[in-house]
PDB file of C-alpha atoms in Angstrom:
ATOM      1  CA  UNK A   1     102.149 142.057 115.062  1.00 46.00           C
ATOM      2  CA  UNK A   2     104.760 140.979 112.619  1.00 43.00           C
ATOM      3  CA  UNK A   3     103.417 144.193 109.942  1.00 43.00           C
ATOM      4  CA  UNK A   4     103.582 146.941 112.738  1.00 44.00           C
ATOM      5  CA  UNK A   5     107.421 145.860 113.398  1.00 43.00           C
ATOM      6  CA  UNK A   6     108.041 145.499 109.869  1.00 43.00           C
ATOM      7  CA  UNK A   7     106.453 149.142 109.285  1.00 45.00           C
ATOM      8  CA  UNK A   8     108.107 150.642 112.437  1.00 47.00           C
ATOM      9  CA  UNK A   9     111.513 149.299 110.901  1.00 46.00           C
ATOM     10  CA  UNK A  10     111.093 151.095 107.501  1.00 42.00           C
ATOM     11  CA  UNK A  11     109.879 154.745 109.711  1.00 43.00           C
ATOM     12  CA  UNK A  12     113.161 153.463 111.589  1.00 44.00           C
ATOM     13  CA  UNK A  13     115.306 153.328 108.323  1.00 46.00           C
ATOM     14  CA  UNK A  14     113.677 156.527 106.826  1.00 40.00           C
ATOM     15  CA  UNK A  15     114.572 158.549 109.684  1.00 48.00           C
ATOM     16  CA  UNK A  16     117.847 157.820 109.274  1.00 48.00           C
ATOM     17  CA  UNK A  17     118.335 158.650 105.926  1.00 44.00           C
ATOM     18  CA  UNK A  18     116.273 162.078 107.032  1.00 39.00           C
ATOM     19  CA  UNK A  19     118.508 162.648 109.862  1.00 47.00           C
ATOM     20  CA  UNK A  20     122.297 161.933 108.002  1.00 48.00           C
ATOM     21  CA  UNK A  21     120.801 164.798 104.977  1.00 45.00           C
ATOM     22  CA  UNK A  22     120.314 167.181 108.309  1.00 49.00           C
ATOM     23  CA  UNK A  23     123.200 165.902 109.872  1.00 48.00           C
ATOM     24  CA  UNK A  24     125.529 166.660 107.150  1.00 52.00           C
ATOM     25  CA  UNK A  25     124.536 170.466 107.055  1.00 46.00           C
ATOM     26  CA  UNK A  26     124.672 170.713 110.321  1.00 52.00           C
ATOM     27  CA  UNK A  27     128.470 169.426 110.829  1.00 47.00           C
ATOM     28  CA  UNK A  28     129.556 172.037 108.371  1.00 51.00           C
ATOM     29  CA  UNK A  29     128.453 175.122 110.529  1.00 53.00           C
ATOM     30  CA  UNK A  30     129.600 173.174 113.985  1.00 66.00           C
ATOM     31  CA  UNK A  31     131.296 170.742 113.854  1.00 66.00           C
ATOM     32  CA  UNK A  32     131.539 169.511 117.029  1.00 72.00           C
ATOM     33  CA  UNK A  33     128.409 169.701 118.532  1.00 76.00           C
ATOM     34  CA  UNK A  34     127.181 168.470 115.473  1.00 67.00           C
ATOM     35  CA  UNK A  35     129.540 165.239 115.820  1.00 72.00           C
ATOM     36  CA  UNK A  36     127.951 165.172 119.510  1.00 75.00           C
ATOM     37  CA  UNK A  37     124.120 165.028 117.823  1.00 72.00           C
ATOM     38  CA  UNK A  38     125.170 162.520 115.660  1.00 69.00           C
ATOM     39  CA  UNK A  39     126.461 160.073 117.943  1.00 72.00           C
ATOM     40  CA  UNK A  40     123.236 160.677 119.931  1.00 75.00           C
ATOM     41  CA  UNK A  41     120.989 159.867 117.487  1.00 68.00           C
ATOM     42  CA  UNK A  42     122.649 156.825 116.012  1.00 76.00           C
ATOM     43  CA  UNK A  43     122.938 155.062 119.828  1.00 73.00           C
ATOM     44  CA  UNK A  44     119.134 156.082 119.773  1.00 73.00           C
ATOM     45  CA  UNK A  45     118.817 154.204 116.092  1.00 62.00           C
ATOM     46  CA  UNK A  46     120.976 151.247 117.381  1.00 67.00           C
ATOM     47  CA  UNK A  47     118.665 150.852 120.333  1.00 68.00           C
ATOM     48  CA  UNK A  48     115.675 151.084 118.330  1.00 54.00           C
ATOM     49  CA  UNK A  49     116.975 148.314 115.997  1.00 49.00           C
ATOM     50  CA  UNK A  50     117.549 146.264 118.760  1.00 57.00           C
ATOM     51  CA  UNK A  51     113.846 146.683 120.240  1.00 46.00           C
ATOM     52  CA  UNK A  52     112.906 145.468 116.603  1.00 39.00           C
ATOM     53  CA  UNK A  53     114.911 142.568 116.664  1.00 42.00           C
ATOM     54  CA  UNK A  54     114.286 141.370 120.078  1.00 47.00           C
ATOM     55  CA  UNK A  55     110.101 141.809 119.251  1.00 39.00           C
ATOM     56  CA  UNK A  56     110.363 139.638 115.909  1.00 38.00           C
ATOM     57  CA  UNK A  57     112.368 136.992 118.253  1.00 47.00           C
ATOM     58  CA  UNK A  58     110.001 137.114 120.682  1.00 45.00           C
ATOM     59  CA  UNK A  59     106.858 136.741 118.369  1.00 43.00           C
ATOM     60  CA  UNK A  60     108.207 133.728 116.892  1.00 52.00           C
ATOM     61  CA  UNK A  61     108.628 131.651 120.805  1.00 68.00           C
ATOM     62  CA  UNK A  62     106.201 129.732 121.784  1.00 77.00           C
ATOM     63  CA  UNK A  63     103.953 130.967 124.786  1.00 93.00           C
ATOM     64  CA  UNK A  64     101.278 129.518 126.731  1.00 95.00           C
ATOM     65  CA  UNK A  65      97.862 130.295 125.492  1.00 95.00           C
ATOM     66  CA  UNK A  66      99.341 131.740 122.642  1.00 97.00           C
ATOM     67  CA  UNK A  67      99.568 129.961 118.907  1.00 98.00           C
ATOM     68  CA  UNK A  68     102.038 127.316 118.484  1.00 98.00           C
ATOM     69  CA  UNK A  69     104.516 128.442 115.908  1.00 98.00           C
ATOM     70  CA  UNK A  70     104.558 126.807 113.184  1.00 98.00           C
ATOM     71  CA  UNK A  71     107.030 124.295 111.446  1.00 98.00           C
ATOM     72  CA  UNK A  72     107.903 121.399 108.595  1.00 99.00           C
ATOM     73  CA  UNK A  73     110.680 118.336 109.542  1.00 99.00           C
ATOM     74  CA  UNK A  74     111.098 114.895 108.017  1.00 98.00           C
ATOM     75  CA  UNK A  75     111.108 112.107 110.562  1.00 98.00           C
ATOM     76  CA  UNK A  76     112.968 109.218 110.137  1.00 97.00           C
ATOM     77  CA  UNK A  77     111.459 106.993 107.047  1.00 97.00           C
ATOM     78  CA  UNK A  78     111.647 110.371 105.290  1.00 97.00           C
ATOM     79  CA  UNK A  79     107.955 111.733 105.651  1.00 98.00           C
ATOM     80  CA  UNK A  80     107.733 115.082 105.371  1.00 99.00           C
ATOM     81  CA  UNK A  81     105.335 116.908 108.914  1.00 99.00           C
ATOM     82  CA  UNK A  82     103.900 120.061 109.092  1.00 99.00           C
ATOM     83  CA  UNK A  83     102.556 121.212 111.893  1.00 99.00           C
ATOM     84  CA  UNK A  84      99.579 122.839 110.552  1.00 98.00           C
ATOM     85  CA  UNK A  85      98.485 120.313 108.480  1.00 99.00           C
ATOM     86  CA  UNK A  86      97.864 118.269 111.745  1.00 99.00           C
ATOM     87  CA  UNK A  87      95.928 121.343 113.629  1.00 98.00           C
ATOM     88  CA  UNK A  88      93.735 121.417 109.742  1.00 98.00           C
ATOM     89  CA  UNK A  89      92.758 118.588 110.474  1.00 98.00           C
ATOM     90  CA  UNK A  90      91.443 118.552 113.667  1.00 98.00           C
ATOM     91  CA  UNK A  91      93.685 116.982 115.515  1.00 98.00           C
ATOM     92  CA  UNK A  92      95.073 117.649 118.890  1.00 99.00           C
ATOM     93  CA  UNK A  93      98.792 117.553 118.853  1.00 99.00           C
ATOM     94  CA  UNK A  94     101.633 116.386 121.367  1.00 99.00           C
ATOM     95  CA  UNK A  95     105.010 117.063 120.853  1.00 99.00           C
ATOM     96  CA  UNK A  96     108.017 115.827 122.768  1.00 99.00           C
ATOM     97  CA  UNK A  97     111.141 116.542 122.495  1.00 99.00           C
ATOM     98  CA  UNK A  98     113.044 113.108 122.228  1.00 98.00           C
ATOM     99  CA  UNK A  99     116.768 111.880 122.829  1.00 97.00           C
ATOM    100  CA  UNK A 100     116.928 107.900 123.120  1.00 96.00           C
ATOM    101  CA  UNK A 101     120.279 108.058 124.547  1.00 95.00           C
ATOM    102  CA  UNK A 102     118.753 109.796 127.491  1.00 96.00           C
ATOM    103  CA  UNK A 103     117.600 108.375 130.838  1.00 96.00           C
ATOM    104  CA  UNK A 104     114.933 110.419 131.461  1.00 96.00           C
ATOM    105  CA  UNK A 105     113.373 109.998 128.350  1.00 97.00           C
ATOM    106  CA  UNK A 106     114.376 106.318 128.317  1.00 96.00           C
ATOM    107  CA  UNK A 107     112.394 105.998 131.365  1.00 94.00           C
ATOM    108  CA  UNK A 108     109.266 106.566 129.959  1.00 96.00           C
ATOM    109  CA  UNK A 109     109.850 103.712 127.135  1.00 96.00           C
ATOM    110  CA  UNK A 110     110.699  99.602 127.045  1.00 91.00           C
ATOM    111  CA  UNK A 111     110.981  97.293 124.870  1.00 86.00           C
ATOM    112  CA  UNK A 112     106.927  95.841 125.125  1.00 86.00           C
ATOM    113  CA  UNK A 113     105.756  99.192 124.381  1.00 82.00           C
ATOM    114  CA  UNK A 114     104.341  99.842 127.577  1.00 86.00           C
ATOM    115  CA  UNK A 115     106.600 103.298 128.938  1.00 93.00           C
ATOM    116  CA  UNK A 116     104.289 106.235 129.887  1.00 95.00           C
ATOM    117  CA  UNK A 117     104.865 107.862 126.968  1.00 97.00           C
ATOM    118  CA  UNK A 118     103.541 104.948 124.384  1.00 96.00           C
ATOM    119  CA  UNK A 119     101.166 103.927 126.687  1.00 96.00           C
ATOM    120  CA  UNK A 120     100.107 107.536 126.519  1.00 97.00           C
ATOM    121  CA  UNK A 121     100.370 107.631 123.006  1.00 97.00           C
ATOM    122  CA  UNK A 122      97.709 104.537 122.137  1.00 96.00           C
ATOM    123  CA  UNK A 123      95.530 105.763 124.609  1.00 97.00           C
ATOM    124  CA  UNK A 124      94.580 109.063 122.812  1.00 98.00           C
ATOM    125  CA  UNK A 125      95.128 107.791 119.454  1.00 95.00           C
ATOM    126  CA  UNK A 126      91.449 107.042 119.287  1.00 94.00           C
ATOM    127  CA  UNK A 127      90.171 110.494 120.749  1.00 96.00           C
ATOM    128  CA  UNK A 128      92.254 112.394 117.596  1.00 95.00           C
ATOM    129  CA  UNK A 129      95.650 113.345 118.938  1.00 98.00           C
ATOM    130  CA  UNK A 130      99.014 112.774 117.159  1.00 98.00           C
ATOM    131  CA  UNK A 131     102.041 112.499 118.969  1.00 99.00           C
ATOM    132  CA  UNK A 132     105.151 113.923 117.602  1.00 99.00           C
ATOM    133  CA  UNK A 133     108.651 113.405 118.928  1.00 99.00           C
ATOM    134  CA  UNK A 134     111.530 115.755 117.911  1.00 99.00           C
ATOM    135  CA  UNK A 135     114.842 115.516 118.093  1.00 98.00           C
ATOM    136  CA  UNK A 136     116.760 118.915 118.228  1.00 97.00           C
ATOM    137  CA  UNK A 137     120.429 117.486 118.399  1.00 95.00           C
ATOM    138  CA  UNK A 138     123.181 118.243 115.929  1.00 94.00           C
ATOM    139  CA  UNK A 139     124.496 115.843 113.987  1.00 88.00           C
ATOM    140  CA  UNK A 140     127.791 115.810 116.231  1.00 89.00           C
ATOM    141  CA  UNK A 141     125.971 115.010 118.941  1.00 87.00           C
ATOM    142  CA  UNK A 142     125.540 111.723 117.319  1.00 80.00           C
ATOM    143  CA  UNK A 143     121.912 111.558 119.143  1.00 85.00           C
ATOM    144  CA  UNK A 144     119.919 112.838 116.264  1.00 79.00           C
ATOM    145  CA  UNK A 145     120.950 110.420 113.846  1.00 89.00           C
ATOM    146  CA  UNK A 146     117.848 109.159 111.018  1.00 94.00           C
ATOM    147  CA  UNK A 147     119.026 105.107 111.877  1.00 95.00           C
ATOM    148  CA  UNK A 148     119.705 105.042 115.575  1.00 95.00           C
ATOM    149  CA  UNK A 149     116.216 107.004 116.591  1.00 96.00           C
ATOM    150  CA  UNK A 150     114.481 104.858 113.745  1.00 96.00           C
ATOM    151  CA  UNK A 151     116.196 101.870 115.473  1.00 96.00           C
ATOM    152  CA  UNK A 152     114.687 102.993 119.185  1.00 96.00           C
ATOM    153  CA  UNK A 153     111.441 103.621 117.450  1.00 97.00           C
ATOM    154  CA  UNK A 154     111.202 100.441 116.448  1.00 96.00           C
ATOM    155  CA  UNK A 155     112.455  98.828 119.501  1.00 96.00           C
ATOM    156  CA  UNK A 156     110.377 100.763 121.757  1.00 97.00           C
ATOM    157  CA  UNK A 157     107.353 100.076 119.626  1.00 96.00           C
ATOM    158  CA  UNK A 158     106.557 103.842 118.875  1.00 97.00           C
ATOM    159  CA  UNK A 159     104.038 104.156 116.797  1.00 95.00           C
ATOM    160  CA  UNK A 160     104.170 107.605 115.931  1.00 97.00           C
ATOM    161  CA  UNK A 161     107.040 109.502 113.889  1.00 98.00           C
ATOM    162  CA  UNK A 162     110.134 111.064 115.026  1.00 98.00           C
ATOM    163  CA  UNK A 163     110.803 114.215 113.840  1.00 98.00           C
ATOM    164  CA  UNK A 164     114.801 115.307 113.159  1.00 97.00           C
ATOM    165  CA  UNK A 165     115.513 118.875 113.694  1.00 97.00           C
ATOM    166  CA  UNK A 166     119.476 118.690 113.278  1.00 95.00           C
ATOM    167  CA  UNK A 167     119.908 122.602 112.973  1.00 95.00           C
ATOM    168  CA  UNK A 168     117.525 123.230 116.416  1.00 96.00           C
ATOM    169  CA  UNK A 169     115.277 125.627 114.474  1.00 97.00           C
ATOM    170  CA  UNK A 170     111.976 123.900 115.940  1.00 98.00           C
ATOM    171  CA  UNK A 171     113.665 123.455 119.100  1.00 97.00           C
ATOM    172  CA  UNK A 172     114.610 126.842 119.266  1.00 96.00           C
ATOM    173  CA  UNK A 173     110.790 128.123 118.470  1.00 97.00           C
ATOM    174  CA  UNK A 174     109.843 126.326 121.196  1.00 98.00           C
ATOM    175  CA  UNK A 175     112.122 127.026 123.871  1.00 97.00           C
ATOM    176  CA  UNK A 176     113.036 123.302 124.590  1.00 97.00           C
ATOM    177  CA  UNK A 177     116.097 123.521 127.052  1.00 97.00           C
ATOM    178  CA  UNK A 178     116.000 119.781 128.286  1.00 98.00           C
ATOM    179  CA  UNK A 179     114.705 115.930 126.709  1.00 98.00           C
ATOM    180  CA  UNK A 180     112.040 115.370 127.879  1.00 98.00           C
ATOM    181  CA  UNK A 181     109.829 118.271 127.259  1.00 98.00           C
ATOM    182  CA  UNK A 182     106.087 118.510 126.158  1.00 99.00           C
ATOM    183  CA  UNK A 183     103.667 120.596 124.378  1.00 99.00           C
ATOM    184  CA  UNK A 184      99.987 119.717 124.252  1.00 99.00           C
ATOM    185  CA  UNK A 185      98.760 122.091 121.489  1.00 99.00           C
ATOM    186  CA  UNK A 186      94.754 122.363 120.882  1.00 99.00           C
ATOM    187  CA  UNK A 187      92.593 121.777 117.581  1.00 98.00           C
ATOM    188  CA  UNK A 188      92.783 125.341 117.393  1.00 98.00           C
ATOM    189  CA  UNK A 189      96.687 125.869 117.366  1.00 98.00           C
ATOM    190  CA  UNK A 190      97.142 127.103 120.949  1.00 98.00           C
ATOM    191  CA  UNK A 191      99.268 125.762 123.090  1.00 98.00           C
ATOM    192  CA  UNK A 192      97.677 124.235 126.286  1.00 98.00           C
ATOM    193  CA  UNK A 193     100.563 122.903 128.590  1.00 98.00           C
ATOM    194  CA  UNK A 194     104.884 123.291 128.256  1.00 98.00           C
ATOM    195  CA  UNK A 195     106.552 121.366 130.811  1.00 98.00           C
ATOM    196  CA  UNK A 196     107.454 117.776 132.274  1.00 98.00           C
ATOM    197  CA  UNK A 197     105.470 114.243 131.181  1.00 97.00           C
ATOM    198  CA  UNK A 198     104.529 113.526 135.042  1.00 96.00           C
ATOM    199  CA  UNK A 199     105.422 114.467 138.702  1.00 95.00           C
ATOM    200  CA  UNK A 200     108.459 112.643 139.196  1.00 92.00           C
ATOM    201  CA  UNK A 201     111.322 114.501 138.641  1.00 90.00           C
ATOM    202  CA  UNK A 202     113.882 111.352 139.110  1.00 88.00           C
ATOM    203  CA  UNK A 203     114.684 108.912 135.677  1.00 87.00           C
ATOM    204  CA  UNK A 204     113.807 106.107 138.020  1.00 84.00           C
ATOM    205  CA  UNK A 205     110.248 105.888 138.074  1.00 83.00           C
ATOM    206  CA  UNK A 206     106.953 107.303 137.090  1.00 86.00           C
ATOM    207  CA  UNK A 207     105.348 110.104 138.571  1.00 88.00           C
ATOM    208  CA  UNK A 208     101.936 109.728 140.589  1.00 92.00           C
ATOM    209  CA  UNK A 209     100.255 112.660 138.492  1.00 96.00           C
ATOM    210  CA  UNK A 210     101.076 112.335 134.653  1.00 97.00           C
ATOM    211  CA  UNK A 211     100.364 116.129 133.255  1.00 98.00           C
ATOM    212  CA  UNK A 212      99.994 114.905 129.945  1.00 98.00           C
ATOM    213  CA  UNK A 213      97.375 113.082 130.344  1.00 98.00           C
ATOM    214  CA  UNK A 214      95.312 115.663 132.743  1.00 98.00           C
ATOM    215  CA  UNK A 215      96.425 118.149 130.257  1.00 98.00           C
ATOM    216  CA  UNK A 216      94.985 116.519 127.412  1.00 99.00           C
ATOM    217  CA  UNK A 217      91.835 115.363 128.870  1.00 98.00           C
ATOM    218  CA  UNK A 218      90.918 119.067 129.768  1.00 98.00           C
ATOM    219  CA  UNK A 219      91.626 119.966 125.958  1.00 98.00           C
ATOM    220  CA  UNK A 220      89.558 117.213 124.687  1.00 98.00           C
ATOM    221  CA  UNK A 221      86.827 118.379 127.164  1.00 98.00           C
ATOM    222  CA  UNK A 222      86.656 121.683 126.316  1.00 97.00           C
ATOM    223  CA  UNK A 223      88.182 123.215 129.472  1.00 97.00           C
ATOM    224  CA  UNK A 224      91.146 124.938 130.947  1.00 96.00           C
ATOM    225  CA  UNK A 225      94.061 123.349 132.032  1.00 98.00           C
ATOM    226  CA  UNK A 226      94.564 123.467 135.495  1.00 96.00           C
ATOM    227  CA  UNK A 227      98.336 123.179 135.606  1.00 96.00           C
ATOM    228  CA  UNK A 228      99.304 125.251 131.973  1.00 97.00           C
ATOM    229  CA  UNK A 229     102.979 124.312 133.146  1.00 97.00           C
ATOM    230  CA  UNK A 230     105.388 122.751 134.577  1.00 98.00           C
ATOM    231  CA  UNK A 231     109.307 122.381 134.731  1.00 97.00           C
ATOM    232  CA  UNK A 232     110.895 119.615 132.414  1.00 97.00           C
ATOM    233  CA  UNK A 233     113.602 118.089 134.270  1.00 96.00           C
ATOM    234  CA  UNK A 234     116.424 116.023 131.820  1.00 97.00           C
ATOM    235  CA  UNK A 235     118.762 115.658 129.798  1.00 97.00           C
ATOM    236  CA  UNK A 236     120.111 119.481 128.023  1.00 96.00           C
ATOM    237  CA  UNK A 237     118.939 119.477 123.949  1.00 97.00           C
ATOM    238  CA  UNK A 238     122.464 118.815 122.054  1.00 94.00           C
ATOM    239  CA  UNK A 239     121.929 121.730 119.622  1.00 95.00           C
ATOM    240  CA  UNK A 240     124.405 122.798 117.767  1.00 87.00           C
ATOM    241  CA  UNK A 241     126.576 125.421 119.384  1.00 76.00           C
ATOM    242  CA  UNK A 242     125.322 128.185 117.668  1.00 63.00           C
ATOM    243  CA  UNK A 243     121.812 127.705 118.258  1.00 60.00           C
ATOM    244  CA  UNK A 244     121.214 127.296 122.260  1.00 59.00           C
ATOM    245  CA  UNK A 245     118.183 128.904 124.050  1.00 62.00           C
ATOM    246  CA  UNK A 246     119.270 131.613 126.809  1.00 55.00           C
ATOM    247  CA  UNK A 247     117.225 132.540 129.669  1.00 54.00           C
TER     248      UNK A 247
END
């Protein structure tokens, strides 16, 4: 996908550099229809440069049933992640995106280790799945800081890492508008389910169904998800201000 745009750029470029050789013999005989032409043809350029640059953004997004893009981040004891070293190795892959400051998410932890979301966490730990939290915040936002989500990890007896993504690249790939939201990704890169933890949409209490955990036992089954996804109700990603997801 990525080669045709790439190659459909350069015919792009080419033609232009075609077209301003014609154009400037043709301004010399008339010059103002030629002007006219011109114009024409470089609002047709612009918009094809735009079609280019919206398809390369949209290629790199995450989609249902589509491959999970790709990424590296250091969590907070400085361990270096990459997302495709985990799907290598045949492992199923959660990732939430994480804010301890936030209700919603705080919901889902306590201080014994028994929240929904470490609870979750230990119970597929046997059956090959790695749960990754990210934080997308900016460092103003004073939420994505290395010590205080190492000091929740801790506290809420996470056992997995938390992932810092301080410019909001990853959270950008992925869409992730509100903390939290999950991602259940398959051994074979795809992405499964996008959406909320459970069925409660309140950051009072736990939700009768938790998707996760139907999501995850169809992917460790072998079959389809029956709800792909859901909407993630919380609190908005701090990103920094220049790197918000629209839509």
């Amino acid at each position: 996908m990525i080669s045709r745009i790439l190659h459909r750029s350069m015919i792009v470029a080419l033609g232009c550099t075609v077209f301003a050789a014609g154009a400037q013999a043709q301004l010399s005989a008339k010059p103002q229809q030629a002007e006219k032409q011109i114009k024409e043809k470089i609002q047709q350029v612009e918009r094809d440069v735009d079609s280019i640059v919206k398809s390369m953004k949209e290629a790199k997004k995450a989609r249902i049933d589509a491959p999970a893009p790709d990424f590296t981040l250091i969590d907070t004891e400085g361990k270096e992640h990459r997302l495709s070293d985990y799907i290598a190795s045949g492992k199923v892959v959660v990732l939430e995106w994480f804010n301890p400051q936030c209700p919603y998410v705080r919901e889902h932890y306590n201080a014994e280790g028994k929240g929904t979301s470490t609870t979750l966490e230990k119970e597929f730990a046997e059956h090959n799945v790695v749960w990754l939290r990210i934080n997308s915040g900016s460092e103003k936002s004073r939420t994505s800081g290395k010590e205080l989500n190492e000091q929740f990890r801790k506290e809420w007896k996470i056992t997995g890492p938390v992932l810092l993504d301080p410019e909001g690249k990853v959270g950008m790939a992925y869409g992730a508008k509100v903390t939290p939201t999950m991602f259940v990704i398959t051994t074979e890169g795809i992405i499964a389910y996008e959406g909320a933890l459970d069925s409660d949409p309140s950051p009072s209490k736990t939700g009768e169904e938790i998707y996760v955990r139907s999501a995850l036992k169809s992917v460790l089954a072998g079959e389809t998800v029956e709800k792909k996804q859901t909407k993630a109700v919380g609190c908005s990603v701090k990103y920094a201000a220049k790197a918000r997801p629209r839509g």
